[in-house]
XYZ file of C-alpha atoms in Angstrom:
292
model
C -156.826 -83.384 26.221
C -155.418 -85.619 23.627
C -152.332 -84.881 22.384
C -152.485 -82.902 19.095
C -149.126 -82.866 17.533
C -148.588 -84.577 14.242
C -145.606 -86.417 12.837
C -144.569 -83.540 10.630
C -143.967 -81.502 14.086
C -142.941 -84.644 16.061
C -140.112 -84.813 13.338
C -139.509 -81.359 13.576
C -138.671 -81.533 17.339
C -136.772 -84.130 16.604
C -134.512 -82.640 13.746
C -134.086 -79.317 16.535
C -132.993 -81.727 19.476
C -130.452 -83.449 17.025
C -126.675 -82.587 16.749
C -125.122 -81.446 13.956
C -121.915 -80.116 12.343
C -122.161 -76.904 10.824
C -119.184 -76.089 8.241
C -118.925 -72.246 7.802
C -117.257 -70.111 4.926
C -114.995 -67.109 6.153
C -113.704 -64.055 4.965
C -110.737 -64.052 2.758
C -109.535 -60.564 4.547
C -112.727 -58.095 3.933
C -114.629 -58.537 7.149
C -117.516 -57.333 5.514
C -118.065 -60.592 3.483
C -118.747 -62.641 7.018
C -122.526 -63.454 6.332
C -124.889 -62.788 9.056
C -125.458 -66.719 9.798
C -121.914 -67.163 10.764
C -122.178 -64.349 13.233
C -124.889 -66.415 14.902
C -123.518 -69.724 14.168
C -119.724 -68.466 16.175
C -122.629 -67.051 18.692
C -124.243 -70.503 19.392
C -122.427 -73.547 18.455
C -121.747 -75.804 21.369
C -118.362 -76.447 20.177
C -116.208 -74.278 17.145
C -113.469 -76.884 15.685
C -111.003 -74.395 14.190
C -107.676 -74.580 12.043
C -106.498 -71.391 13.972
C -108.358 -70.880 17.335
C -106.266 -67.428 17.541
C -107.607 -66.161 14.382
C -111.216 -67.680 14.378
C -111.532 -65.752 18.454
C -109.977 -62.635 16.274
C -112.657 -62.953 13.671
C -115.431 -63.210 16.587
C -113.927 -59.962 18.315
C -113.954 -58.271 14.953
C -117.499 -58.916 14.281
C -118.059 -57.939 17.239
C -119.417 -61.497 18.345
C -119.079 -63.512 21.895
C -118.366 -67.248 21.259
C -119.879 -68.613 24.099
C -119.276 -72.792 23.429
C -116.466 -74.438 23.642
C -113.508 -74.001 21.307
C -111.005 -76.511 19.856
C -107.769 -76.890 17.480
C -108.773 -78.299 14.066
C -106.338 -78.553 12.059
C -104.058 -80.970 9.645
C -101.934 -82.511 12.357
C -104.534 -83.124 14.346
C -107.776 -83.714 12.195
C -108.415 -87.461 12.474
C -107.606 -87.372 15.974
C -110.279 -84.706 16.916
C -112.962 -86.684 14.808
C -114.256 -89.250 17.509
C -114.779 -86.635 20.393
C -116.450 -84.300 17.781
C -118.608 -86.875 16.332
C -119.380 -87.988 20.351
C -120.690 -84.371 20.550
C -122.799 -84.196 17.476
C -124.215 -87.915 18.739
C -125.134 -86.037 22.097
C -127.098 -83.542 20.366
C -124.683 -80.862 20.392
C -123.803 -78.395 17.542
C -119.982 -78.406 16.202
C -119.514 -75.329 14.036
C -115.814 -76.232 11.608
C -114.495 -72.880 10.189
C -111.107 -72.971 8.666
C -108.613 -69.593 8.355
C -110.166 -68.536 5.132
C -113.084 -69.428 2.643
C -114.812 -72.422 2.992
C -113.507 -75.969 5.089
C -112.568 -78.531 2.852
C -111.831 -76.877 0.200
C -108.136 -77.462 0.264
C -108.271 -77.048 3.769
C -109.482 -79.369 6.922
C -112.995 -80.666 6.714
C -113.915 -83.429 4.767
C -112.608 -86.234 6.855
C -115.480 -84.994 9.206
C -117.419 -84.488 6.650
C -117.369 -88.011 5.605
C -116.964 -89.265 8.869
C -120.687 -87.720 9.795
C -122.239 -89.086 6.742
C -120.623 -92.448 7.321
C -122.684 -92.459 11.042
C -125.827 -90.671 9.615
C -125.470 -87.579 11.184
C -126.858 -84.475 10.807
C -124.471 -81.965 7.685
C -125.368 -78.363 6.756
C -123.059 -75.331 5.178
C -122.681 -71.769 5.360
C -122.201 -70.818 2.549
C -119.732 -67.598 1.701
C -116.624 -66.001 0.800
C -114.032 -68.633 -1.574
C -110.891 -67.935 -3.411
C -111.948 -70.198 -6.124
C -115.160 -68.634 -7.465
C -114.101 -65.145 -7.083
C -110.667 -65.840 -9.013
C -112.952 -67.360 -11.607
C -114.973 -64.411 -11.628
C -112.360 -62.002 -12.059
C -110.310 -63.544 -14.635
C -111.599 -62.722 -17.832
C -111.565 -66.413 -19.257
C -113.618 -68.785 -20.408
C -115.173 -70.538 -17.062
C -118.546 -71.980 -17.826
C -116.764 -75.216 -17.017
C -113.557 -75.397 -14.652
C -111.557 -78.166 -12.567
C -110.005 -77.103 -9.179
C -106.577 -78.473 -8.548
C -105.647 -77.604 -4.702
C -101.613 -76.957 -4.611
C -99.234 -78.285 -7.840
C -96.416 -80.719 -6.421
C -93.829 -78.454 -5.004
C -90.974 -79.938 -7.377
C -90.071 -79.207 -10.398
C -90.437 -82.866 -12.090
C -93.753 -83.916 -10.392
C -95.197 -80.015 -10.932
C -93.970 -80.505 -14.874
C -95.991 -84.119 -15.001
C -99.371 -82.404 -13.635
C -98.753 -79.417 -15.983
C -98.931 -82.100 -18.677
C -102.131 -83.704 -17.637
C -103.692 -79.953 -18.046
C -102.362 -79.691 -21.507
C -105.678 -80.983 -23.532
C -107.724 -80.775 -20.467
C -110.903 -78.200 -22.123
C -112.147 -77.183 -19.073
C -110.577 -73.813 -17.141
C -108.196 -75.055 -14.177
C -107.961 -73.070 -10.743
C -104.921 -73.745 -8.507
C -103.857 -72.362 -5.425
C -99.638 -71.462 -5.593
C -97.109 -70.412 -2.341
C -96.127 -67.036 -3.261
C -92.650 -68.216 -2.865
C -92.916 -71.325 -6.192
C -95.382 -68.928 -8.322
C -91.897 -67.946 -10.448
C -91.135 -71.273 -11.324
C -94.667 -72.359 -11.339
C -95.146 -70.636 -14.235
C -92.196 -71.331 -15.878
C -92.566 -74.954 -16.140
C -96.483 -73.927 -17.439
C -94.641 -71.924 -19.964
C -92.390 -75.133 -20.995
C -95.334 -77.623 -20.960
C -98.176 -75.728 -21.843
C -96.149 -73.335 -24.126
C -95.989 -69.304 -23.665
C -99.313 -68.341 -25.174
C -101.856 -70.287 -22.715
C -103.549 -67.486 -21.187
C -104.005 -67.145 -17.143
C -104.871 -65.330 -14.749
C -103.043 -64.516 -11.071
C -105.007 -63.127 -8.314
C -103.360 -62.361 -5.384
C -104.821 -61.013 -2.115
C -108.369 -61.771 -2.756
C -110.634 -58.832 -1.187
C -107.953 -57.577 0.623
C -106.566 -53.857 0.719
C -103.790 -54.982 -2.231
C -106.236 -57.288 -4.156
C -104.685 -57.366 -7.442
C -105.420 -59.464 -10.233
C -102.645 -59.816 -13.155
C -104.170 -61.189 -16.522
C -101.803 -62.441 -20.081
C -100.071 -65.201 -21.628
C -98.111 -67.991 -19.682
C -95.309 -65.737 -21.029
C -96.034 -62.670 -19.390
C -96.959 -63.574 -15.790
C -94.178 -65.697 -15.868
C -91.912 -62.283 -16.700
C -94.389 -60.893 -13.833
C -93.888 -63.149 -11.233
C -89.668 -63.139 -11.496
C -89.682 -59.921 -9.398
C -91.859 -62.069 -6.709
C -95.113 -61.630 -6.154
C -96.490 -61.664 -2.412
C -99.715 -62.606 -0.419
C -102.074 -65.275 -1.121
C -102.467 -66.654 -4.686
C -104.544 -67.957 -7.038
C -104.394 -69.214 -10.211
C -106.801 -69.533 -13.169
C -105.484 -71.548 -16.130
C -107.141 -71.233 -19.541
C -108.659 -74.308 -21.062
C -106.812 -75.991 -23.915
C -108.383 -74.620 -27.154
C -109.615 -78.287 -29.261
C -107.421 -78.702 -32.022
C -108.749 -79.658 -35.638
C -107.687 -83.462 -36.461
C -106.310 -84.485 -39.951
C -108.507 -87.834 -40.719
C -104.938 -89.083 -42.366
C -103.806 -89.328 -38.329
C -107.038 -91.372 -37.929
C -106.674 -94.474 -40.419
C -104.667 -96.517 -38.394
C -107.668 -96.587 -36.124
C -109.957 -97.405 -38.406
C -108.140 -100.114 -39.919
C -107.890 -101.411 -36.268
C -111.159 -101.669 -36.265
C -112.169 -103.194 -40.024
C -109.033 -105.618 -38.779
C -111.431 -106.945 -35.829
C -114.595 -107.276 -38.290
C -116.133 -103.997 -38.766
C -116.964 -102.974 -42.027
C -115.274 -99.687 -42.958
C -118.142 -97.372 -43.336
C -119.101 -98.383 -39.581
C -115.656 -98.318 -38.372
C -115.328 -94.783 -40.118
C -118.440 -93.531 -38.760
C -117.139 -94.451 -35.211
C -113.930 -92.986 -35.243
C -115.031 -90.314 -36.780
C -117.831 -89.044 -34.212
C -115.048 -89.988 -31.616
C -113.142 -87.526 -33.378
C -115.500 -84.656 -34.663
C -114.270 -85.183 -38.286
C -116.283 -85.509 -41.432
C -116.944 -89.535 -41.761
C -116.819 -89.014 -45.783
C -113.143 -87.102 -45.470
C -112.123 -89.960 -43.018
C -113.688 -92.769 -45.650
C -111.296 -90.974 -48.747
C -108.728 -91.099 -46.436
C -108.951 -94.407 -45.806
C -109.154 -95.306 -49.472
C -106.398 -93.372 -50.255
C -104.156 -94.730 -47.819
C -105.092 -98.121 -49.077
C -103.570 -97.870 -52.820
């Protein structure tokens, strides 16, 4: 009898006989969040690349799962010299499962070296989604968060930390951040110098852990907070900077930079001005008035 099958399942077989690498969220610390589909991915991956292989074979015990494949070191020392023999696996058709100590790989943590590398050979990417520090701070913190930037660590010294705290200060959109527990104090108080002490903020520390707790004020206040040292994993969410109403007087200059290369005034007004979100007549008087 002649074979039946069609493309669509020819394909199918295909995809299933494929490799692929499987990057997996994790709990933060409630073992409750672990999503049914990592239990079976720990279960059934042919090989588990993790940052901690003690904690990731905890994790498995605690849910109660068997990891049956193979499991391997993954983490920043030794990333880009796991990558070949993992991407040799996935090219033999295998599975490799990535899970890092806490929320999801790459994210400020290993992953997206082998991420890229995968895409770079056409091979087969998918995601767990799940538990991460990010989101849920963003949740929790009471701010404005329709848009947001995520920052990883700030420098670790004081000058460097005080020049990316100055890149934030007309940046609109909300800014999350991880902090050591150890630099939060003076993390903050270089926010308070640069930013100034009313920014608002949030601190969560201990995200869905037994001490979750999430501290919410000015720049001012968690800074006064954090000087009697606050423990545990952190994360920060830094309010967006609030736009500021322009004076068209601090805007001639720019128009006349403009009429000085051949635009009439009335266009050159009406670009700066929309540039600017201020009333093209208001800019035109001042303009004129500048001029006598």
């Amino acid at each position: 009898m002649a074979d039946q099958s069609t493309a669509g399942d020819c394909a199918v077989r295909a995809s299933e006989a494929s490799g692929k690498l499987v990057l997996a969220a994790t709990p933060m610390g409630d073992i409750g969040d672990a999503s049914q589909r990592l239990r079976d991915a720990l279960a059934s991956a042919d090989v588990v690349a993790a940052e901690d292989t003690r904690r990731t074979r905890a994790l498995a015990k605690a849910l109660g799962v068997e990891i049956t494949g193979r499991v391997v070191s993954f983490y920043d020392h030794v990333e880009t010299a796991r990558i070949p023999a993992l991407l040799g696996e996935i090219e033999a058709g295998r599975t490799v499962l990535l899970v890092t100590d806490a929320g999801m790989p790459s994210v400020s943590d290993p992953g997206y070296r082998m991420v890229a590398a995968c895409v770079e050979r056409d091979l087969a990417v998918t995601c767990l989604p799940g538990p991460s520090a990010v989101t849920t701070a963003l949740a929790l913190s009471a701010l404005p968060v329709e848009r947001f930037c995520f920052d990883g660590f700030p420098p670790r010294k004081s000058g460097p930390r005080k020049e990316w705290l100055r890149s934030l200060r007309a940046e609109p959109r909300a800014c999350v951040f991880f902090e050591a527990p150890h630099r939060l104090a003076e993390c903050l108080d270089d926010a308070v110098e640069v930013l100034g002490p009313d920014r608002r903020a949030a601190v969560c520390r201990e995200l869905t852990k037994t001490y979750e707790q999430v501290v919410r004020g000015t720049l001012a206040e968690l800074a006064t907070w954090a000087a009697d040292s606050a423990r545990g994993e952190i994360t920060v969410v830094l309010e967006g900077a609030q736009p500021k109403a322009t004076d068209p007087a601090d805007l001639v200059a720019e128009v006349e930079a403009l009429t000085a290369q051949g635009l009439r005034l009335k266009d050159a007004c009406a670009h700066i001005a929309g540039a600017n979100n201020v009333s093209r007549r208001e800019l035109y008087d001042a303009v004129l008035a500048a001029r006598t």
